[in-house]
Amino acid sequence: MKSLKKQRRIQIIAAAAVTLTVATGLIGYAMSDGINLYRSPSQVSEAAPEPDEFFQLGGLVKEGSIVNGTGVAFDFVITDGAVEIPVAYVGGSPRPDLFSEGQGTIAKGWYRDGRFEAREILAKHDETYMPREVVETLRATGVYQEPGT
């Protein structure tokens, strides 16, 4: 009887370990799509990511770089003051209302053949907002100026 209890306890512990391992794997897989690394144009030029790596590219929209395409597609350039990366927006939504030249933005997509293919564009939501990551990138290159200066 004692041996049967011991064997049952080992089976329960093994089943719990397998269940925990499977649950952890499923959670990791589910979150992998939601984890997007942020990179500045300088970081992308130093070490180009793989063509199938989805990430966020942030910086300022270069003055005079927005070129409208057909439908909702458009091209522009993101810069951090040191490096410029051409971006082609290939998403399905129209350009955000507050997306403009000289403003901070974050594009989500892939870097392929020297060009960033954006699926989504995040723009500021008011006149003074700039994404934290973009501010940090611009400070590192000495381009960022505090609002009102």
Coordinates of N, CA and C in Angstrom, one line a residue:
M1 N 0.8 -1.2 0.0 CA 0.0 0.0 0.0 C 0.9 1.3 0.0
K2 N 2.0 1.2 0.8 CA 2.8 2.4 0.9 C 3.5 2.6 -0.5
S3 N 3.9 1.6 -1.2 CA 4.5 1.7 -2.5 C 3.6 2.3 -3.5
L4 N 2.3 2.0 -3.4 CA 1.3 2.5 -4.3 C 1.1 4.0 -4.1
K5 N 1.1 4.5 -2.9 CA 1.0 5.9 -2.6 C 2.2 6.7 -3.1
K6 N 3.4 6.1 -2.9 CA 4.6 6.7 -3.4 C 4.6 6.8 -4.9
Q7 N 4.2 5.8 -5.6 CA 4.1 5.8 -7.1 C 3.1 6.8 -7.6
R8 N 1.9 6.9 -6.9 CA 0.9 7.8 -7.3 C 1.4 9.3 -7.1
R9 N 2.1 9.6 -6.0 CA 2.7 10.9 -5.8 C 3.6 11.3 -6.9
I10 N 4.5 10.4 -7.3 CA 5.5 10.6 -8.3 C 4.8 10.9 -9.7
Q11 N 3.7 10.2 -10.0 CA 2.9 10.4 -11.2 C 2.3 11.8 -11.2
I12 N 1.8 12.2 -10.0 CA 1.1 13.5 -9.9 C 2.2 14.6 -10.1
I13 N 3.3 14.5 -9.5 CA 4.4 15.5 -9.6 C 4.9 15.5 -11.1
A14 N 5.0 14.4 -11.7 CA 5.5 14.4 -13.1 C 4.4 15.0 -14.0
A15 N 3.1 14.7 -13.8 CA 2.1 15.3 -14.6 C 2.0 16.8 -14.4
A16 N 2.2 17.3 -13.2 CA 2.2 18.7 -12.9 C 3.4 19.4 -13.6
A17 N 4.6 18.8 -13.6 CA 5.7 19.3 -14.2 C 5.5 19.5 -15.7
V18 N 5.0 18.4 -16.3 CA 4.7 18.5 -17.8 C 3.7 19.6 -18.1
T19 N 2.6 19.7 -17.3 CA 1.6 20.7 -17.5 C 2.2 22.1 -17.4
L20 N 3.0 22.3 -16.4 CA 3.7 23.6 -16.2 C 4.6 23.9 -17.4
T21 N 5.3 23.0 -17.9 CA 6.2 23.2 -19.0 C 5.4 23.5 -20.3
V22 N 4.3 22.8 -20.5 CA 3.5 23.1 -21.7 C 2.8 24.5 -21.6
A23 N 2.3 24.8 -20.4 CA 1.7 26.1 -20.2 C 2.7 27.3 -20.4
T24 N 3.9 27.1 -19.9 CA 5.0 28.1 -20.0 C 5.3 28.3 -21.5
G25 N 5.4 27.2 -22.2 CA 5.7 27.2 -23.7 C 4.6 27.9 -24.4
L26 N 3.3 27.7 -24.1 CA 2.2 28.3 -24.8 C 2.1 29.8 -24.5
I27 N 2.4 30.2 -23.3 CA 2.4 31.6 -22.9 C 3.5 32.3 -23.7
G28 N 4.7 31.7 -23.7 CA 5.8 32.3 -24.5 C 5.5 32.5 -25.9
Y29 N 4.9 31.5 -26.5 CA 4.5 31.5 -27.9 C 3.5 32.6 -28.2
A30 N 2.5 32.7 -27.3 CA 1.4 33.7 -27.5 C 2.0 35.1 -27.3
M31 N 3.0 35.3 -26.5 CA 3.5 36.7 -26.3 C 4.6 37.0 -27.3
S32 N 5.1 36.1 -28.1 CA 6.2 36.4 -29.0 C 5.7 37.4 -30.1
D33 N 4.5 37.4 -30.4 CA 4.0 38.4 -31.4 C 3.9 39.8 -30.8
G34 N 3.6 39.8 -29.5 CA 3.4 41.1 -28.8 C 4.7 41.8 -28.4
I35 N 5.8 41.1 -28.5 CA 7.1 41.6 -28.0 C 7.8 42.2 -29.3
N36 N 7.9 43.5 -29.4 CA 8.6 44.1 -30.5 C 9.8 44.9 -30.0
L37 N 10.9 44.7 -30.4 CA 12.1 45.4 -30.0 C 12.1 46.8 -30.7
Y38 N 12.5 47.8 -29.9 CA 12.6 49.2 -30.5 C 14.1 49.4 -30.9
R39 N 14.2 50.0 -32.1 CA 15.6 50.4 -32.6 C 15.5 51.8 -33.2
S40 N 16.7 52.4 -33.1 CA 16.8 53.7 -33.7 C 17.5 53.5 -35.1
P41 N 17.4 54.5 -36.0 CA 18.1 54.4 -37.3 C 19.6 54.1 -37.1
S42 N 20.2 54.6 -36.1 CA 21.7 54.4 -35.9 C 21.9 52.9 -35.6
Q43 N 21.0 52.3 -34.7 CA 21.2 50.9 -34.3 C 20.9 50.0 -35.5
V44 N 20.0 50.4 -36.4 CA 19.7 49.5 -37.6 C 20.8 49.6 -38.5
S45 N 21.5 50.8 -38.7 CA 22.6 50.9 -39.7 C 23.8 50.1 -39.1
E46 N 24.0 50.1 -37.8 CA 25.2 49.4 -37.2 C 25.0 47.9 -37.4
A47 N 23.9 47.4 -37.1 CA 23.6 45.9 -37.2 C 22.2 45.7 -37.7
A48 N 22.2 45.5 -39.0 CA 20.9 45.3 -39.7 C 20.2 44.0 -39.2
P49 N 19.0 44.1 -38.9 CA 18.3 42.9 -38.4 C 17.9 41.9 -39.6
E50 N 17.6 40.7 -39.2 CA 17.2 39.8 -40.3 C 15.9 40.3 -41.0
P51 N 15.7 39.9 -42.3 CA 14.6 40.4 -43.0 C 13.2 40.0 -42.5
D52 N 13.2 38.9 -41.7 CA 11.9 38.4 -41.2 C 11.7 38.9 -39.7
E53 N 12.6 39.7 -39.2 CA 12.4 40.2 -37.8 C 11.5 41.4 -37.8
F54 N 10.4 41.3 -37.0 CA 9.5 42.4 -36.9 C 9.9 43.2 -35.7
F55 N 10.1 44.6 -35.9 CA 10.5 45.4 -34.8 C 10.0 46.8 -35.0
Q56 N 10.3 47.7 -34.0 CA 9.8 49.1 -34.1 C 11.0 50.0 -34.4
L57 N 10.8 50.9 -35.4 CA 11.8 51.9 -35.7 C 11.3 53.2 -35.4
G58 N 12.1 54.0 -34.6 CA 11.6 55.3 -34.2 C 12.6 56.4 -34.4
G59 N 12.1 57.6 -34.6 CA 12.9 58.8 -34.8 C 12.0 59.9 -35.3
L60 N 12.6 60.9 -35.9 CA 11.8 62.0 -36.5 C 11.6 61.8 -37.9
V61 N 10.4 62.3 -38.4 CA 10.1 62.2 -39.8 C 10.9 63.4 -40.5
K62 N 11.8 63.0 -41.4 CA 12.6 64.0 -42.0 C 11.8 65.1 -42.8
E63 N 12.2 66.3 -42.7 CA 11.5 67.4 -43.4 C 11.6 67.2 -44.9
G64 N 10.4 67.3 -45.6 CA 10.4 67.2 -47.1 C 10.4 65.7 -47.6
S65 N 10.3 64.7 -46.7 CA 10.5 63.4 -47.1 C 9.2 62.6 -47.4
I66 N 8.0 63.1 -47.0 CA 6.8 62.4 -47.2 C 6.3 62.5 -48.6
V67 N 6.2 61.3 -49.2 CA 5.7 61.2 -50.6 C 4.5 60.3 -50.7
N68 N 3.4 60.8 -51.1 CA 2.2 60.1 -51.2 C 2.2 59.1 -52.3
G69 N 1.7 57.9 -52.0 CA 1.6 56.8 -53.0 C 0.1 56.6 -53.4
T70 N -0.2 55.5 -53.9 CA -1.6 55.2 -54.3 C -2.3 54.7 -53.1
G71 N -3.6 55.0 -53.0 CA -4.4 54.6 -51.9 C -3.9 55.2 -50.6
V72 N -3.7 54.3 -49.6 CA -3.2 54.7 -48.3 C -1.7 54.6 -48.1
A73 N -1.0 54.1 -49.2 CA 0.5 53.9 -49.1 C 1.2 55.3 -49.2
F74 N 2.3 55.4 -48.5 CA 3.2 56.6 -48.7 C 4.6 56.2 -48.2
D75 N 5.5 57.0 -48.6 CA 6.9 56.8 -48.2 C 7.4 58.0 -47.4
F76 N 8.4 57.8 -46.6 CA 9.0 58.9 -45.8 C 10.3 58.4 -45.3
V77 N 11.0 59.3 -44.6 CA 12.4 59.0 -44.1 C 12.3 59.2 -42.6
I78 N 12.8 58.2 -41.8 CA 13.0 58.4 -40.3 C 14.4 58.7 -40.0
T79 N 14.7 59.7 -39.2 CA 16.1 60.0 -38.9 C 16.2 60.2 -37.4
D80 N 17.4 59.9 -36.9 CA 17.7 60.2 -35.5 C 18.8 61.4 -35.4
G81 N 19.0 62.0 -36.5 CA 19.9 63.1 -36.6 C 21.3 62.7 -37.1
A82 N 21.5 61.4 -37.0 CA 22.8 60.8 -37.5 C 22.6 60.0 -38.7
V83 N 21.6 59.2 -38.7 CA 21.3 58.2 -39.8 C 19.9 58.4 -40.2
E84 N 19.7 58.2 -41.5 CA 18.3 58.2 -42.1 C 18.0 56.9 -42.7
I85 N 16.8 56.4 -42.5 CA 16.3 55.2 -43.0 C 15.0 55.4 -43.8
P86 N 15.0 55.0 -45.1 CA 13.8 55.2 -45.9 C 12.7 54.2 -45.4
V87 N 11.5 54.7 -45.4 CA 10.3 53.9 -44.9 C 9.3 53.9 -46.0
A88 N 8.7 52.7 -46.2 CA 7.6 52.5 -47.1 C 6.4 52.0 -46.3
Y89 N 5.4 52.8 -46.1 CA 4.2 52.3 -45.4 C 3.3 51.4 -46.3
V90 N 3.1 50.2 -45.9 CA 2.4 49.3 -46.7 C 1.2 48.7 -45.9
G91 N 0.7 49.5 -44.9 CA -0.4 49.1 -44.0 C -1.7 49.3 -44.7
G92 N -2.8 49.0 -44.0 CA -4.1 49.2 -44.5 C -4.9 50.4 -44.1
S93 N -4.3 51.1 -43.1 CA -5.0 52.3 -42.5 C -4.4 53.6 -43.1
P94 N -5.3 54.6 -43.2 CA -4.7 55.9 -43.7 C -3.7 56.5 -42.8
R95 N -3.0 57.5 -43.3 CA -2.0 58.1 -42.5 C -2.6 58.8 -41.3
P96 N -2.0 58.7 -40.1 CA -2.6 59.4 -38.9 C -2.7 60.9 -39.1
D97 N -3.7 61.6 -38.6 CA -3.9 63.0 -38.8 C -2.7 63.8 -38.2
L98 N -2.1 63.4 -37.1 CA -1.0 64.2 -36.5 C 0.4 63.7 -37.0
F99 N 0.4 62.9 -38.0 CA 1.7 62.4 -38.6 C 2.2 63.5 -39.5
S100 N 3.3 64.1 -39.2 CA 3.8 65.2 -40.0 C 5.3 65.2 -40.0
E101 N 5.9 66.0 -40.9 CA 7.4 66.1 -41.0 C 7.9 66.9 -39.7
G102 N 9.1 66.4 -39.3 CA 9.7 67.1 -38.1 C 9.2 66.6 -36.8
Q103 N 8.2 65.6 -36.8 CA 7.6 65.1 -35.6 C 8.1 63.7 -35.3
G104 N 8.1 63.3 -34.1 CA 8.5 62.0 -33.7 C 7.5 60.9 -34.1
T105 N 7.9 59.7 -34.5 CA 7.0 58.7 -34.8 C 7.7 57.3 -34.6
I106 N 6.9 56.3 -34.5 CA 7.4 54.9 -34.4 C 6.7 54.1 -35.5
A107 N 7.5 53.4 -36.3 CA 6.9 52.5 -37.3 C 7.2 51.1 -36.9
K108 N 6.2 50.2 -37.1 CA 6.4 48.8 -36.8 C 6.4 48.1 -38.1
G109 N 7.4 47.2 -38.3 CA 7.5 46.5 -39.5 C 8.9 45.7 -39.7
W110 N 9.4 45.6 -40.9 CA 10.6 44.8 -41.2 C 11.6 45.7 -42.0
Y111 N 12.8 45.4 -41.8 CA 13.9 46.1 -42.5 C 14.4 45.1 -43.6
R112 N 14.1 45.5 -44.9 CA 14.5 44.6 -46.0 C 15.2 45.4 -47.1
D113 N 16.3 44.9 -47.6 CA 17.0 45.5 -48.7 C 17.2 47.0 -48.5
G114 N 17.6 47.4 -47.3 CA 18.0 48.8 -47.1 C 16.8 49.7 -46.9
R115 N 15.6 49.2 -46.7 CA 14.4 50.0 -46.6 C 13.5 49.3 -45.5
F116 N 12.9 50.2 -44.8 CA 12.0 49.7 -43.7 C 10.5 49.6 -44.3
E117 N 9.9 48.4 -44.2 CA 8.6 48.2 -44.7 C 7.6 48.3 -43.5
A118 N 6.9 49.4 -43.3 CA 6.1 49.6 -42.1 C 4.7 49.0 -42.3
R119 N 4.2 48.3 -41.3 CA 2.8 47.8 -41.4 C 1.9 48.7 -40.5
E120 N 2.5 49.4 -39.6 CA 1.8 50.3 -38.7 C 2.6 51.5 -38.3
I121 N 1.9 52.6 -38.2 CA 2.6 53.9 -37.9 C 2.0 54.4 -36.6
L122 N 2.8 54.7 -35.6 CA 2.3 55.3 -34.4 C 2.8 56.8 -34.4
A123 N 1.8 57.7 -34.3 CA 2.1 59.1 -34.3 C 1.7 59.7 -33.0
K124 N 2.1 60.9 -32.7 CA 1.8 61.6 -31.5 C 0.2 61.7 -31.4
H125 N -0.2 61.9 -30.1 CA -1.7 62.0 -30.0 C -2.1 63.4 -29.6
D126 N -1.1 64.3 -29.4 CA -1.4 65.7 -29.2 C -0.2 66.5 -29.7
E127 N -0.3 67.8 -29.5 CA 0.8 68.7 -30.1 C 2.1 68.6 -29.4
T128 N 2.2 68.2 -28.2 CA 3.4 68.2 -27.4 C 4.0 66.8 -27.2
Y129 N 3.3 65.8 -27.4 CA 3.7 64.4 -27.1 C 4.8 63.9 -28.1
M130 N 5.8 63.2 -27.6 CA 6.7 62.5 -28.4 C 7.0 61.1 -27.6
P131 N 7.0 60.0 -28.3 CA 7.3 58.7 -27.7 C 8.6 58.8 -26.9
R132 N 8.6 58.2 -25.7 CA 9.7 58.1 -24.8 C 11.0 57.6 -25.5
E133 N 10.8 56.5 -26.3 CA 11.9 55.9 -27.0 C 12.6 56.8 -28.0
V134 N 11.7 57.6 -28.7 CA 12.2 58.6 -29.6 C 13.0 59.7 -28.9
V135 N 12.5 60.2 -27.8 CA 13.2 61.2 -27.1 C 14.5 60.7 -26.6
E136 N 14.6 59.5 -26.1 CA 15.9 58.9 -25.7 C 16.9 58.8 -26.8
T137 N 16.4 58.4 -28.0 CA 17.2 58.2 -29.2 C 17.8 59.6 -29.6
L138 N 16.9 60.6 -29.6 CA 17.3 61.9 -30.1 C 18.3 62.6 -29.1
R139 N 18.1 62.3 -27.8 CA 19.0 62.8 -26.8 C 20.4 62.2 -27.0
A140 N 20.4 60.9 -27.3 CA 21.7 60.3 -27.4 C 22.5 60.8 -28.6
T141 N 21.8 61.3 -29.6 CA 22.5 61.9 -30.8 C 22.6 63.4 -30.7
G142 N 22.1 64.0 -29.6 CA 22.2 65.4 -29.4 C 21.2 66.3 -30.2
V143 N 20.2 65.6 -30.8 CA 19.2 66.3 -31.6 C 18.1 66.9 -30.8
Y144 N 17.7 66.2 -29.8 CA 16.5 66.5 -29.0 C 16.6 67.9 -28.3
Q145 N 15.5 68.7 -28.4 CA 15.4 70.0 -27.7 C 14.1 69.9 -26.9
E146 N 14.2 70.4 -25.7 CA 13.0 70.4 -24.8 C 12.0 71.3 -25.4
P147 N 10.7 70.9 -25.3 CA 9.6 71.8 -25.9 C 9.7 73.2 -25.3
G148 N 9.4 74.2 -26.1 CA 9.4 75.5 -25.7 C 10.8 76.2 -25.8
T149 N 11.8 75.5 -26.2 CA 13.2 76.1 -26.3 C 13.5 76.5 -27.7

